[in-house]
Short mmCIF file of C-alpha atoms in Angstrom, two decimals:
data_model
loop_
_atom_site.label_atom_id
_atom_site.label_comp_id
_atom_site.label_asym_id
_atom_site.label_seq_id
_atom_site.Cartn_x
_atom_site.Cartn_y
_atom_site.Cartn_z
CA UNK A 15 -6.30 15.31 -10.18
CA UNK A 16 -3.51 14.60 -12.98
CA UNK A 17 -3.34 10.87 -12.24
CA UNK A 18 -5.35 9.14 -14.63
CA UNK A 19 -4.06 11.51 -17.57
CA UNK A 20 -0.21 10.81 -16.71
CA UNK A 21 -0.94 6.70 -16.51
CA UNK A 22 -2.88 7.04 -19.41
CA UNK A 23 0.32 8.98 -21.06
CA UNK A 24 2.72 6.30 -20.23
CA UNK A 25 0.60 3.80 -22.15
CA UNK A 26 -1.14 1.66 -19.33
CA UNK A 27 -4.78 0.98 -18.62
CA UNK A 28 -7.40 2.24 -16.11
CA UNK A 29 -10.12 0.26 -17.37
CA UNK A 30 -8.72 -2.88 -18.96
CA UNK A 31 -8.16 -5.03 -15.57
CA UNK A 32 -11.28 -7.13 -15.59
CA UNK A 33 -9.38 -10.42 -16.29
CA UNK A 34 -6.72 -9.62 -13.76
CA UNK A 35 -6.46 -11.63 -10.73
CA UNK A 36 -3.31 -11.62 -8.92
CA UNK A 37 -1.98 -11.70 -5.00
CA UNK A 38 0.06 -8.41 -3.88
CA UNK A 39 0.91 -7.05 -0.90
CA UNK A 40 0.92 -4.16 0.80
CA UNK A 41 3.32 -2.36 3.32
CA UNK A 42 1.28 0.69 4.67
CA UNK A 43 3.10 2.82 7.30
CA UNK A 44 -0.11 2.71 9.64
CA UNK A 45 -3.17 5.21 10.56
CA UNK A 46 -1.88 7.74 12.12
CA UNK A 47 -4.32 10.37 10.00
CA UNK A 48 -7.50 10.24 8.74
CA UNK A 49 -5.89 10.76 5.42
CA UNK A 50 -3.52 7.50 5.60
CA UNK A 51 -6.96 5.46 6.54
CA UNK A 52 -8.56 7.18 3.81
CA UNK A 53 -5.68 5.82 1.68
CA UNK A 54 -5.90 2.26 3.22
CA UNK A 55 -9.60 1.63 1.96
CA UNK A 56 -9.45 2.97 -1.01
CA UNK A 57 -6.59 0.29 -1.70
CA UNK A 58 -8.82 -2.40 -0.22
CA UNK A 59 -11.96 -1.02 -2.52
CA UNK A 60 -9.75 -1.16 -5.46
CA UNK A 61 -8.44 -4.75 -4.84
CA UNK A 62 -11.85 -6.12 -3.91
CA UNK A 63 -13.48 -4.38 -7.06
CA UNK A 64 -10.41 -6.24 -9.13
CA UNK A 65 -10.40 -9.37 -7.61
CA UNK A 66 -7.14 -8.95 -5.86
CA UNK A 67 -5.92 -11.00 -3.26
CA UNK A 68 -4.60 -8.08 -0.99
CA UNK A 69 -2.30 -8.62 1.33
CA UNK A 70 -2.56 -5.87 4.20
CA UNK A 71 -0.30 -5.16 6.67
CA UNK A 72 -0.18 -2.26 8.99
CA UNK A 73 3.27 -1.20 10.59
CA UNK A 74 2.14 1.10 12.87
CA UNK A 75 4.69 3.89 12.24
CA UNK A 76 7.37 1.17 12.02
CA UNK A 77 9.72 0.64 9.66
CA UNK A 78 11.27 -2.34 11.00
CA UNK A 79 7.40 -3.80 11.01
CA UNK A 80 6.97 -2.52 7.07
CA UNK A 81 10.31 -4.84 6.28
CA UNK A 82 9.52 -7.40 8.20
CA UNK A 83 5.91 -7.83 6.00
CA UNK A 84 7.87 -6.89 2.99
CA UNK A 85 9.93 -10.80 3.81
CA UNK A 86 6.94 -12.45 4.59
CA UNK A 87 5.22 -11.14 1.39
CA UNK A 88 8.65 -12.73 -0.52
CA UNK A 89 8.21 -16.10 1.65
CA UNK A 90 4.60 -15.98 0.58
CA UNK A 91 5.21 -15.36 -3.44
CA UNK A 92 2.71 -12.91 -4.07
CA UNK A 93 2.64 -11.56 -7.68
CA UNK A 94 4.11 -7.98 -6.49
CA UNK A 95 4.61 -5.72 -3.63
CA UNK A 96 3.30 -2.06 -2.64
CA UNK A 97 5.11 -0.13 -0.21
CA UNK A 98 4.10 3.40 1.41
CA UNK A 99 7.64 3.74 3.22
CA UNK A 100 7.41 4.64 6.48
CA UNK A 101 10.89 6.85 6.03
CA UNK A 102 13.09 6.78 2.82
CA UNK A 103 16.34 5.20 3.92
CA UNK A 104 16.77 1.71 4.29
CA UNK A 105 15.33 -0.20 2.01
CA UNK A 106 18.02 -1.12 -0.17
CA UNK A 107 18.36 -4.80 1.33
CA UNK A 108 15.17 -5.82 1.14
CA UNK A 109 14.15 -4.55 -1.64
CA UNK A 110 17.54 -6.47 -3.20
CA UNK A 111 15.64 -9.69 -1.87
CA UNK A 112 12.32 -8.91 -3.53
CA UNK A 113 14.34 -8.45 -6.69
CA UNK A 114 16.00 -11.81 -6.30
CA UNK A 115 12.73 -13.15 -5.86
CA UNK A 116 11.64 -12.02 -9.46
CA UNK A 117 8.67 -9.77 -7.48
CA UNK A 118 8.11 -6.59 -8.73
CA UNK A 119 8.13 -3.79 -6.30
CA UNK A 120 6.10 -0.44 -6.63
CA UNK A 121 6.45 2.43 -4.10
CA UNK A 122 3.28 4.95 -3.65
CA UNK A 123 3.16 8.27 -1.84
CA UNK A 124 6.67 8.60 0.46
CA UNK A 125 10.14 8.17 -1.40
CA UNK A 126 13.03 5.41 -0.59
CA UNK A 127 16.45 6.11 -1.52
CA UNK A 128 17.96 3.68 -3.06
CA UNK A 129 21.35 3.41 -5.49
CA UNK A 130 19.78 1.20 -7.88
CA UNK A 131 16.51 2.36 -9.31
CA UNK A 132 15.76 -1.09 -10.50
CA UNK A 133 15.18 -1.89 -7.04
CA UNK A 134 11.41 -1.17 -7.74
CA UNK A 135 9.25 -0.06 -10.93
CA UNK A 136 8.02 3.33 -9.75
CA UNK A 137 6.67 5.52 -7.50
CA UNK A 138 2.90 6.79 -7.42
CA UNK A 139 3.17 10.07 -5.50
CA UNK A 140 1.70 13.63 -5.17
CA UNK A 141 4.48 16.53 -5.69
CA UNK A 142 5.77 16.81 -1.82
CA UNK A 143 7.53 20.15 -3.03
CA UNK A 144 4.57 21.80 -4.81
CA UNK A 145 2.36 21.17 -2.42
CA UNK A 146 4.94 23.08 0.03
CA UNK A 147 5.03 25.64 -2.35
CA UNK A 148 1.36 26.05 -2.84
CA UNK A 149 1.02 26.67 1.27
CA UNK A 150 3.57 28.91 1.42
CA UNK A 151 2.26 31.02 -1.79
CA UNK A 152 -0.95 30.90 -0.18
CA UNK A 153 -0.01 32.42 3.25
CA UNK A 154 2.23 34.63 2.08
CA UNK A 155 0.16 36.35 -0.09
CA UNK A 156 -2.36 37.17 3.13
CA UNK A 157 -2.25 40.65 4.10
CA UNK A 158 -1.30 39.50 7.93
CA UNK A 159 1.58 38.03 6.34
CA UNK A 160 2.78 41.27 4.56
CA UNK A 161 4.52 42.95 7.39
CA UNK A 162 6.51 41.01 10.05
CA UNK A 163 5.22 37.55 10.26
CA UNK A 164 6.37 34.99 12.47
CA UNK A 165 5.58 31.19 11.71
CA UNK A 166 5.41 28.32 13.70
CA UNK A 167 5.71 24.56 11.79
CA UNK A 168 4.80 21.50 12.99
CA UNK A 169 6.68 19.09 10.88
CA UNK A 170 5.86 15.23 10.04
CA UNK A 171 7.51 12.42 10.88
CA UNK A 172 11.72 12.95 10.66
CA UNK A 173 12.76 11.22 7.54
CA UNK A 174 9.32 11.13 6.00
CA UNK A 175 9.45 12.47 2.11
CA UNK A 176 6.48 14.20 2.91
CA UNK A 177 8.11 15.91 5.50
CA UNK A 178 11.16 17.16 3.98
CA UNK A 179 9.54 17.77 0.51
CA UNK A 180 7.01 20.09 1.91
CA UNK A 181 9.26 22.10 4.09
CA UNK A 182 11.57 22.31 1.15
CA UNK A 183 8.51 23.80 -1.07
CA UNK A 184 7.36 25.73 1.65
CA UNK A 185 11.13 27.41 2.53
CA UNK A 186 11.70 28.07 -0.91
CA UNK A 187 8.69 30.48 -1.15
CA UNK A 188 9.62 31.89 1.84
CA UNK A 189 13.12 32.80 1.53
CA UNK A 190 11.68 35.22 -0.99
CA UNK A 191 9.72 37.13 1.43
CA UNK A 192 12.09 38.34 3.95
CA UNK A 193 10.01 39.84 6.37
CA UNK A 194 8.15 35.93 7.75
CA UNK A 195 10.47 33.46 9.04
CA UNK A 196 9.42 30.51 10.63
CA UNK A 197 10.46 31.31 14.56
CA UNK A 198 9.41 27.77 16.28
CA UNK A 199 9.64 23.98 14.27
CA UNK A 200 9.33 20.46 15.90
CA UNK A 201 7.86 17.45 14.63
CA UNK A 202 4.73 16.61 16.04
CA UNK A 203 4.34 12.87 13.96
CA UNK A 204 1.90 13.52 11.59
CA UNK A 205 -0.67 13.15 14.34
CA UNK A 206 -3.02 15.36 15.81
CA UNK A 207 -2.51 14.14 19.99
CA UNK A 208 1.18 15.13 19.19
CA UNK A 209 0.09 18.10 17.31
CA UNK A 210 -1.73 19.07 20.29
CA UNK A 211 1.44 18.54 22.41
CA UNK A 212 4.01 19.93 20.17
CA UNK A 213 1.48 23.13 19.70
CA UNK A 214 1.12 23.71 23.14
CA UNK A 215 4.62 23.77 24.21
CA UNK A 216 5.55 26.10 21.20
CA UNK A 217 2.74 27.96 22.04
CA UNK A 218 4.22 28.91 25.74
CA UNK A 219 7.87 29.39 24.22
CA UNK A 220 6.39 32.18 22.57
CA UNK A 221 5.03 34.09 25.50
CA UNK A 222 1.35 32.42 24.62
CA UNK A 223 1.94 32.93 21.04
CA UNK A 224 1.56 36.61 21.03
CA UNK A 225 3.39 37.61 17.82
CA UNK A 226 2.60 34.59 16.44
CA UNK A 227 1.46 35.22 12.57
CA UNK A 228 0.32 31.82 11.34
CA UNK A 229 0.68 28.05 12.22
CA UNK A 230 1.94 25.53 8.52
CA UNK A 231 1.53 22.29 9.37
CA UNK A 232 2.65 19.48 7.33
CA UNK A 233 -0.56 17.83 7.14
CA UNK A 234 -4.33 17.98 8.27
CA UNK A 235 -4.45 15.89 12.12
CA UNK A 236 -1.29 17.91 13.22
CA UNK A 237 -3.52 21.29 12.55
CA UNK A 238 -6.52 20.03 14.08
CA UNK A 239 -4.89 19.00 17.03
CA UNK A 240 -2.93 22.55 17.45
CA UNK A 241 -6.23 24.50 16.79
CA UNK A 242 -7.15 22.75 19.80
CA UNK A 243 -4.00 24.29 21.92
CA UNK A 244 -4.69 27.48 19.98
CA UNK A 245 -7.97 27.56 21.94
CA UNK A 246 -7.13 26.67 25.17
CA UNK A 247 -4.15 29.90 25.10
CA UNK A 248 -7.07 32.16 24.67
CA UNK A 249 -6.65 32.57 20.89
CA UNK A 250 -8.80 32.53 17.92
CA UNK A 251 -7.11 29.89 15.28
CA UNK A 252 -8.16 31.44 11.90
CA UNK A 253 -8.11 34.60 12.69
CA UNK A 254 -5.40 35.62 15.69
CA UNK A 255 -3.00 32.42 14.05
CA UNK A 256 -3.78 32.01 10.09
CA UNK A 257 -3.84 28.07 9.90
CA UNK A 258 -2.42 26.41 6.82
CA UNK A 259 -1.89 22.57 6.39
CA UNK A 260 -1.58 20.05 3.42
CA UNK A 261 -4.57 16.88 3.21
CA UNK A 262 -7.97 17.61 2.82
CA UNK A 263 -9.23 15.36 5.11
CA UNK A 264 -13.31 15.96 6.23
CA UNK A 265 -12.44 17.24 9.88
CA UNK A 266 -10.11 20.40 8.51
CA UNK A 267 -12.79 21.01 5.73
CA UNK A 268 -14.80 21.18 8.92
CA UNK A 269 -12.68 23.44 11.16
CA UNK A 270 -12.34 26.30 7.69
CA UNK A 271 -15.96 26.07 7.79
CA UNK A 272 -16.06 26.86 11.27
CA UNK A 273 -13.32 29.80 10.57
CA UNK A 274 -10.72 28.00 12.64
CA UNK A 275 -8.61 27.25 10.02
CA UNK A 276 -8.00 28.49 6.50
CA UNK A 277 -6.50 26.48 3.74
CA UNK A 278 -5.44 23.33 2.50
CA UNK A 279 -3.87 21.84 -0.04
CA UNK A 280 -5.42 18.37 -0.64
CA UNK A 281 -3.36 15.27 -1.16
CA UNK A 282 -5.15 12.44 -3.21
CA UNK A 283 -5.55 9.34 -1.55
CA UNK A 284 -6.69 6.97 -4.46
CA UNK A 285 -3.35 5.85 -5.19
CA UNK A 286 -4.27 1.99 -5.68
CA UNK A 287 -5.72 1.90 -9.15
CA UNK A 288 -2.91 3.79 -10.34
CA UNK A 289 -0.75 1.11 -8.75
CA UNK A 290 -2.70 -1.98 -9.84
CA UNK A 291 -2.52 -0.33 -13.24
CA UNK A 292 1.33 -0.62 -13.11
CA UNK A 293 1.47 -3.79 -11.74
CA UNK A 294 -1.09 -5.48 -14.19
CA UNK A 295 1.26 -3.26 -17.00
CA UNK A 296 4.28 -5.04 -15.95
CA UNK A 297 3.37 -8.28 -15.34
CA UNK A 298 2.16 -8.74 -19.00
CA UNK A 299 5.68 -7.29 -20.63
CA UNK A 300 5.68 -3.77 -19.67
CA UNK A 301 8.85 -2.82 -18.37
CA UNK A 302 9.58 0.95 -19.22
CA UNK A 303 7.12 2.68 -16.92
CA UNK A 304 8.60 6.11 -15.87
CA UNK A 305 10.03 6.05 -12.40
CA UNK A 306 7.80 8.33 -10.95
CA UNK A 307 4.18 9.27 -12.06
CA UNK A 308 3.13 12.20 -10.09
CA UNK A 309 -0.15 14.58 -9.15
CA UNK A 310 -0.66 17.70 -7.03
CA UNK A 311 -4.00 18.84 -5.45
CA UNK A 312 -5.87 22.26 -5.05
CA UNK A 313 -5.75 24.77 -2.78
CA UNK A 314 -8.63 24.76 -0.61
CA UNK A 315 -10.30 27.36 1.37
CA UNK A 316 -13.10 28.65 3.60
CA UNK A 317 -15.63 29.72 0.90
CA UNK A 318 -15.77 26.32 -0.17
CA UNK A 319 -15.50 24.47 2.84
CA UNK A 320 -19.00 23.58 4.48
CA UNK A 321 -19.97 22.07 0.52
CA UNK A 322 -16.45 20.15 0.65
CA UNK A 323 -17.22 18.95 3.87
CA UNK A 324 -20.87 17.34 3.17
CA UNK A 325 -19.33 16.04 0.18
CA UNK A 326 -16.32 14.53 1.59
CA UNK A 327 -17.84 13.26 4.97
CA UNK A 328 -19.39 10.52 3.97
CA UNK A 329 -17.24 9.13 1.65
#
């Protein structure tokens, strides 16, 4: 992980927060992945290690529930605000009010689109794009995937940066290999019940998904709930479907170790210290952080899996 390097490029400090106590909030989009709960705790670890007074608030997929904490943070006067935006449109008005309010704003993992960059003080994400690249790069170099190979994608939640960044990585890989093409796409919510759905219905719109090269999900619990449909039609996922997802969550290190799925590309969910950095930077006079400071994760695959697995499990 690039993280600490690139905060420690822009001048701020992992280390030097031991006399920082402050109040922040923070606007999660929910648990809809073992990933995003992973992400949740580590927050909570962070603050607790810090001697923040976190305010948590889960919106449950919502963005209507994210803005409506985002206002009571502002009623509340916390020191600063963290939002992991459930989609990336619509923020400008609220994010107008926490800039009236003098409270510094910064956005980690998903993207808003806003106007006015000055609307918030950065973003702390993984490269979306690259990380759709790196799947695509992956799968296509797979020697099922050298002669006709048809794709199915379960995408993540419509309007999600995660979502359109990784299908944008992953299409631009693959409009250079004109013998795939992705036949079947739907959005199955970044969860793996939908997954399970969504898979299951593509599945049977493709004759039982005979033909079917590989499955590229846009993250971890989508995958693991379509290897479960993959079963159920009769067919072995990892070997009859190649399996490729973005995450790194302990269950899909699980499933490559079992051979029913193949690779990953892991997204890092220790985005809070990062964050805390940034705010502790700009509350003492920093105010020329970059507007986005940004990481990608490895490729993962099944030779490393099982030892990923016991090491992640438990963590």
């Amino acid at each position: 992980m690039k993280i600490k390097s690139l905060v420690a490029g822009l001048g701020l400090c992992l280390v030097c927060h031991s006399s920082f106590a402050t109040t922040i909030g923070f606007a999660q989009v929910g648990s809809e992945s073992g990933w995003r709960t992973s992400f949740s705790e580590s927050v909570k670890a962070e603050a607790k290690k810090r001697g923040i007074d976190l305010k948590f608030s889960d919106a449950q997929q919502k963005q209507e529930n994210q803005i409506k904490a985002v206002r009571s943070f502002i009623a509340q006067g916390v020191d600063a605000i963290i939002i992991a935006p459930v989609v990336e449109t619509g923020w400008t008005p609220v994010l107008k009010e926490a800039k009236r309010a003098r409270i510094p704003v910064v956005i980690v993992d998903r993207n808003v689109q806003v106007q006015d960059e000055s609307l918030f003080v950065t973003r702390i994400a993984s490269d979306f794009v690259e990380e759709g690249r790196k799947a695509a790069n992956w799968l296509l170099s797979q020697p099922q995937a050298q002669q006709q190979c048809n794709i199915i994608e379960l995408q993540g939640t419509v309007g999600a940066t995660a979502a359109i960044d990784r299908a944008k990585g992953f299409n631009e890989v693959l409009a250079k290999h004109p013998q795939a093409k992705i036949v079947r796409s739907q959005t199955a919510e970044f969860t793996r019940a939908k997954g399970k759905e969504v898979m299951e219905s593509l599945l049977k719109a493709e004759q039982g998904g005979k033909g079917i090269c590989a499955l590229w999900a846009h993250n971890d619990e989508m995958a693991l709930g379509a290897i479960q449909a993959i079963k159920e039609a009769g067919l072995k996922p990892g070997k009859d479907l190649l399996v490729v997802s973005v995450d790194g969550v302990p269950d899909y290190f699980k499933a490559m170790a079992d051979g029913d799925a193949n690779a990953t590309v892991e997204l890092n969910p220790h985005l809070g210290g990062p964050a805390f950095d940034v705010i502790e930077a700009y509350l003492k006079g920093k105010k020329d952080t970059a507007k986005l400071i940004s990481t990608t994760g490895d490729l993962f695959l099944q030779d490393t899996a099982a030892a990923e697995y016991e090491k992640r499990r438990l963590n």
